[in-house]
Amino acid sequence: ELSSGINAEYGEIADAKLPYDTVQELRRDMGTVAPHLLRAGDREEANFFAQAAQLTQSGPTHTMGDSPLDAPINRLRDFYMTNTISRASQTMAKCVKACDDMV
């Protein structure tokens, strides 16, 4: 039987009950989504060569146009503030300000 603790925890977070009563039911559905998760001990190649070949056969999916490529972040100081931890850091704010003052 599926642990009632797991179902209770999920229920509190998602305000819903898991649709599984047993571990076997859960594994069956996992197998339909990600069959490799059920093949414990088997080695599988981790590549996408077949998918890449299919994409190349389908032809170009977009064109580049005549305009040059432009990166959304093109200054070094912006790079250090691209994640929430850095943006919330007083130390990082001081470092960025110090770099701006030097320039």
PDB file of N, CA and C in Angstrom, residues 49-98:
ATOM      1  N   PHE A  49      21.011  11.148 -30.467  1.00  0.00           N
ATOM      2  CA  PHE A  49      21.406  11.147 -31.866  1.00  0.00           C
ATOM      3  C   PHE A  49      20.221  10.930 -32.798  1.00  0.00           C
ATOM      4  N   ALA A  50      19.314  10.041 -32.443  1.00  0.00           N
ATOM      5  CA  ALA A  50      18.153   9.776 -33.302  1.00  0.00           C
ATOM      6  C   ALA A  50      17.279  11.024 -33.410  1.00  0.00           C
ATOM      7  N   GLN A  51      17.049  11.698 -32.297  1.00  0.00           N
ATOM      8  CA  GLN A  51      16.236  12.910 -32.321  1.00  0.00           C
ATOM      9  C   GLN A  51      16.929  14.019 -33.106  1.00  0.00           C
ATOM     10  N   ALA A  52      18.251  14.149 -32.947  1.00  0.00           N
ATOM     11  CA  ALA A  52      18.999  15.165 -33.689  1.00  0.00           C
ATOM     12  C   ALA A  52      18.927  14.890 -35.186  1.00  0.00           C
ATOM     13  N   ALA A  53      19.028  13.622 -35.568  1.00  0.00           N
ATOM     14  CA  ALA A  53      18.938  13.265 -36.986  1.00  0.00           C
ATOM     15  C   ALA A  53      17.562  13.604 -37.544  1.00  0.00           C
ATOM     16  N   GLN A  54      16.521  13.361 -36.774  1.00  0.00           N
ATOM     17  CA  GLN A  54      15.170  13.705 -37.221  1.00  0.00           C
ATOM     18  C   GLN A  54      15.027  15.211 -37.418  1.00  0.00           C
ATOM     19  N   LEU A  55      15.604  15.983 -36.519  1.00  0.00           N
ATOM     20  CA  LEU A  55      15.516  17.432 -36.639  1.00  0.00           C
ATOM     21  C   LEU A  55      16.232  17.933 -37.884  1.00  0.00           C
ATOM     22  N   THR A  56      17.379  17.346 -38.187  1.00  0.00           N
ATOM     23  CA  THR A  56      18.106  17.792 -39.374  1.00  0.00           C
ATOM     24  C   THR A  56      17.374  17.398 -40.647  1.00  0.00           C
ATOM     25  N   GLN A  57      16.632  16.310 -40.622  1.00  0.00           N
ATOM     26  CA  GLN A  57      15.872  15.877 -41.795  1.00  0.00           C
ATOM     27  C   GLN A  57      14.692  16.807 -42.074  1.00  0.00           C
ATOM     28  N   SER A  58      14.154  17.410 -41.028  1.00  0.00           N
ATOM     29  CA  SER A  58      12.966  18.244 -41.202  1.00  0.00           C
ATOM     30  C   SER A  58      13.291  19.604 -41.800  1.00  0.00           C
ATOM     31  N   GLY A  59      14.572  19.945 -41.927  1.00  0.00           N
ATOM     32  CA  GLY A  59      14.953  21.222 -42.524  1.00  0.00           C
ATOM     33  C   GLY A  59      15.027  22.318 -41.483  1.00  0.00           C
ATOM     34  N   PRO A  60      15.378  23.519 -41.931  1.00  0.00           N
ATOM     35  CA  PRO A  60      15.542  24.625 -40.972  1.00  0.00           C
ATOM     36  C   PRO A  60      14.215  25.014 -40.338  1.00  0.00           C
ATOM     37  N   THR A  61      14.271  25.299 -39.065  1.00  0.00           N
ATOM     38  CA  THR A  61      13.064  25.702 -38.347  1.00  0.00           C
ATOM     39  C   THR A  61      12.992  27.214 -38.192  1.00  0.00           C
ATOM     40  N   HIS A  62      14.083  27.897 -38.502  1.00  0.00           N
ATOM     41  CA  HIS A  62      14.096  29.356 -38.421  1.00  0.00           C
ATOM     42  C   HIS A  62      15.213  29.901 -39.306  1.00  0.00           C
ATOM     43  N   THR A  63      15.164  31.176 -39.539  1.00  0.00           N
ATOM     44  CA  THR A  63      16.228  31.817 -40.300  1.00  0.00           C
ATOM     45  C   THR A  63      16.878  32.882 -39.435  1.00  0.00           C
ATOM     46  N   MET A  64      18.119  33.188 -39.731  1.00  0.00           N
ATOM     47  CA  MET A  64      18.875  34.148 -38.926  1.00  0.00           C
ATOM     48  C   MET A  64      18.562  35.591 -39.303  1.00  0.00           C
ATOM     49  N   GLY A  65      18.303  35.852 -40.553  1.00  0.00           N
ATOM     50  CA  GLY A  65      18.081  37.222 -40.976  1.00  0.00           C
ATOM     51  C   GLY A  65      19.406  37.956 -41.155  1.00  0.00           C
ATOM     52  N   ASP A  66      19.332  39.243 -41.405  1.00  0.00           N
ATOM     53  CA  ASP A  66      20.535  40.038 -41.647  1.00  0.00           C
ATOM     54  C   ASP A  66      21.053  40.754 -40.413  1.00  0.00           C
ATOM     55  N   SER A  67      20.261  40.827 -39.358  1.00  0.00           N
ATOM     56  CA  SER A  67      20.690  41.574 -38.179  1.00  0.00           C
ATOM     57  C   SER A  67      21.709  40.769 -37.375  1.00  0.00           C
ATOM     58  N   PRO A  68      22.687  41.475 -36.782  1.00  0.00           N
ATOM     59  CA  PRO A  68      23.696  40.767 -35.995  1.00  0.00           C
ATOM     60  C   PRO A  68      23.098  40.223 -34.700  1.00  0.00           C
ATOM     61  N   LEU A  69      23.721  39.189 -34.166  1.00  0.00           N
ATOM     62  CA  LEU A  69      23.273  38.634 -32.887  1.00  0.00           C
ATOM     63  C   LEU A  69      23.620  39.603 -31.769  1.00  0.00           C
ATOM     64  N   ASP A  70      22.722  39.727 -30.819  1.00  0.00           N
ATOM     65  CA  ASP A  70      22.962  40.606 -29.680  1.00  0.00           C
ATOM     66  C   ASP A  70      22.590  39.857 -28.411  1.00  0.00           C
ATOM     67  N   ALA A  71      23.519  39.788 -27.496  1.00  0.00           N
ATOM     68  CA  ALA A  71      23.268  39.101 -26.225  1.00  0.00           C
ATOM     69  C   ALA A  71      22.483  40.028 -25.301  1.00  0.00           C
ATOM     70  N   PRO A  72      21.520  39.479 -24.551  1.00  0.00           N
ATOM     71  CA  PRO A  72      20.754  40.329 -23.635  1.00  0.00           C
ATOM     72  C   PRO A  72      21.623  40.901 -22.510  1.00  0.00           C
ATOM     73  N   ILE A  73      22.685  40.191 -22.168  1.00  0.00           N
ATOM     74  CA  ILE A  73      23.614  40.679 -21.143  1.00  0.00           C
ATOM     75  C   ILE A  73      24.967  40.843 -21.811  1.00  0.00           C
ATOM     76  N   ASN A  74      25.385  42.071 -21.993  1.00  0.00           N
ATOM     77  CA  ASN A  74      26.651  42.280 -22.680  1.00  0.00           C
ATOM     78  C   ASN A  74      27.662  43.063 -21.849  1.00  0.00           C
ATOM     79  N   ARG A  75      27.348  43.290 -20.592  1.00  0.00           N
ATOM     80  CA  ARG A  75      28.321  43.909 -19.690  1.00  0.00           C
ATOM     81  C   ARG A  75      28.610  42.927 -18.572  1.00  0.00           C
ATOM     82  N   LEU A  76      29.845  42.856 -18.156  1.00  0.00           N
ATOM     83  CA  LEU A  76      30.251  41.898 -17.139  1.00  0.00           C
ATOM     84  C   LEU A  76      29.506  42.118 -15.828  1.00  0.00           C
ATOM     85  N   ARG A  77      29.256  43.337 -15.464  1.00  0.00           N
ATOM     86  CA  ARG A  77      28.582  43.597 -14.182  1.00  0.00           C
ATOM     87  C   ARG A  77      27.175  43.005 -14.183  1.00  0.00           C
ATOM     88  N   ASP A  78      26.521  42.964 -15.341  1.00  0.00           N
ATOM     89  CA  ASP A  78      25.179  42.386 -15.414  1.00  0.00           C
ATOM     90  C   ASP A  78      25.198  40.881 -15.191  1.00  0.00           C
ATOM     91  N   PHE A  79      26.281  40.239 -15.607  1.00  0.00           N
ATOM     92  CA  PHE A  79      26.387  38.794 -15.460  1.00  0.00           C
ATOM     93  C   PHE A  79      26.265  38.373 -14.001  1.00  0.00           C
ATOM     94  N   TYR A  80      26.886  39.122 -13.112  1.00  0.00           N
ATOM     95  CA  TYR A  80      26.895  38.734 -11.703  1.00  0.00           C
ATOM     96  C   TYR A  80      25.559  38.974 -11.011  1.00  0.00           C
ATOM     97  N   MET A  81      24.642  39.623 -11.658  1.00  0.00           N
ATOM     98  CA  MET A  81      23.352  39.895 -11.043  1.00  0.00           C
ATOM     99  C   MET A  81      22.211  39.172 -11.762  1.00  0.00           C
ATOM    100  N   THR A  82      22.513  38.057 -12.399  1.00  0.00           N
ATOM    101  CA  THR A  82      21.493  37.346 -13.164  1.00  0.00           C
ATOM    102  C   THR A  82      20.690  36.352 -12.341  1.00  0.00           C
ATOM    103  N   ASN A  83      21.070  36.094 -11.120  1.00  0.00           N
ATOM    104  CA  ASN A  83      20.277  35.153 -10.317  1.00  0.00           C
ATOM    105  C   ASN A  83      19.786  35.840  -9.046  1.00  0.00           C
ATOM    106  N   THR A  84      18.742  35.297  -8.475  1.00  0.00           N
ATOM    107  CA  THR A  84      18.091  35.945  -7.334  1.00  0.00           C
ATOM    108  C   THR A  84      18.983  36.010  -6.106  1.00  0.00           C
ATOM    109  N   ILE A  85      19.846  35.032  -5.933  1.00  0.00           N
ATOM    110  CA  ILE A  85      20.726  35.043  -4.761  1.00  0.00           C
ATOM    111  C   ILE A  85      21.688  36.220  -4.847  1.00  0.00           C
ATOM    112  N   SER A  86      22.270  36.427  -6.019  1.00  0.00           N
ATOM    113  CA  SER A  86      23.193  37.553  -6.190  1.00  0.00           C
ATOM    114  C   SER A  86      22.469  38.879  -6.057  1.00  0.00           C
ATOM    115  N   ARG A  87      21.278  38.966  -6.620  1.00  0.00           N
ATOM    116  CA  ARG A  87      20.532  40.231  -6.536  1.00  0.00           C
ATOM    117  C   ARG A  87      20.133  40.553  -5.105  1.00  0.00           C
ATOM    118  N   ALA A  88      19.916  39.545  -4.283  1.00  0.00           N
ATOM    119  CA  ALA A  88      19.520  39.775  -2.896  1.00  0.00           C
ATOM    120  C   ALA A  88      20.719  39.997  -1.975  1.00  0.00           C
ATOM    121  N   SER A  89      21.914  39.794  -2.489  1.00  0.00           N
ATOM    122  CA  SER A  89      23.120  39.877  -1.670  1.00  0.00           C
ATOM    123  C   SER A  89      23.611  41.314  -1.541  1.00  0.00           C
ATOM    124  N   GLN A  90      23.748  41.775  -0.316  1.00  0.00           N
ATOM    125  CA  GLN A  90      24.296  43.114  -0.077  1.00  0.00           C
ATOM    126  C   GLN A  90      25.761  43.172  -0.502  1.00  0.00           C
ATOM    127  N   THR A  91      26.467  42.074  -0.295  1.00  0.00           N
ATOM    128  CA  THR A  91      27.876  42.018  -0.691  1.00  0.00           C
ATOM    129  C   THR A  91      28.011  42.163  -2.200  1.00  0.00           C
ATOM    130  N   MET A  92      27.181  41.449  -2.963  1.00  0.00           N
ATOM    131  CA  MET A  92      27.243  41.551  -4.420  1.00  0.00           C
ATOM    132  C   MET A  92      26.862  42.953  -4.880  1.00  0.00           C
ATOM    133  N   ALA A  93      25.890  43.573  -4.211  1.00  0.00           N
ATOM    134  CA  ALA A  93      25.506  44.940  -4.570  1.00  0.00           C
ATOM    135  C   ALA A  93      26.682  45.885  -4.377  1.00  0.00           C
ATOM    136  N   LYS A  94      27.421  45.694  -3.292  1.00  0.00           N
ATOM    137  CA  LYS A  94      28.603  46.528  -3.041  1.00  0.00           C
ATOM    138  C   LYS A  94      29.680  46.278  -4.097  1.00  0.00           C
ATOM    139  N   CYS A  95      29.862  45.030  -4.495  1.00  0.00           N
ATOM    140  CA  CYS A  95      30.860  44.700  -5.515  1.00  0.00           C
ATOM    141  C   CYS A  95      30.512  45.341  -6.845  1.00  0.00           C
ATOM    142  N   VAL A  96      29.247  45.266  -7.229  1.00  0.00           N
ATOM    143  CA  VAL A  96      28.816  45.857  -8.488  1.00  0.00           C
ATOM    144  C   VAL A  96      28.987  47.369  -8.446  1.00  0.00           C
ATOM    145  N   LYS A  97      28.629  47.980  -7.314  1.00  0.00           N
ATOM    146  CA  LYS A  97      28.795  49.431  -7.181  1.00  0.00           C
ATOM    147  C   LYS A  97      30.265  49.804  -7.258  1.00  0.00           C
ATOM    148  N   ALA A  98      31.134  49.004  -6.614  1.00  0.00           N
ATOM    149  CA  ALA A  98      32.571  49.282  -6.649  1.00  0.00           C
ATOM    150  C   ALA A  98      33.098  49.179  -8.086  1.00  0.00           C
TER     151      ALA A  98
END
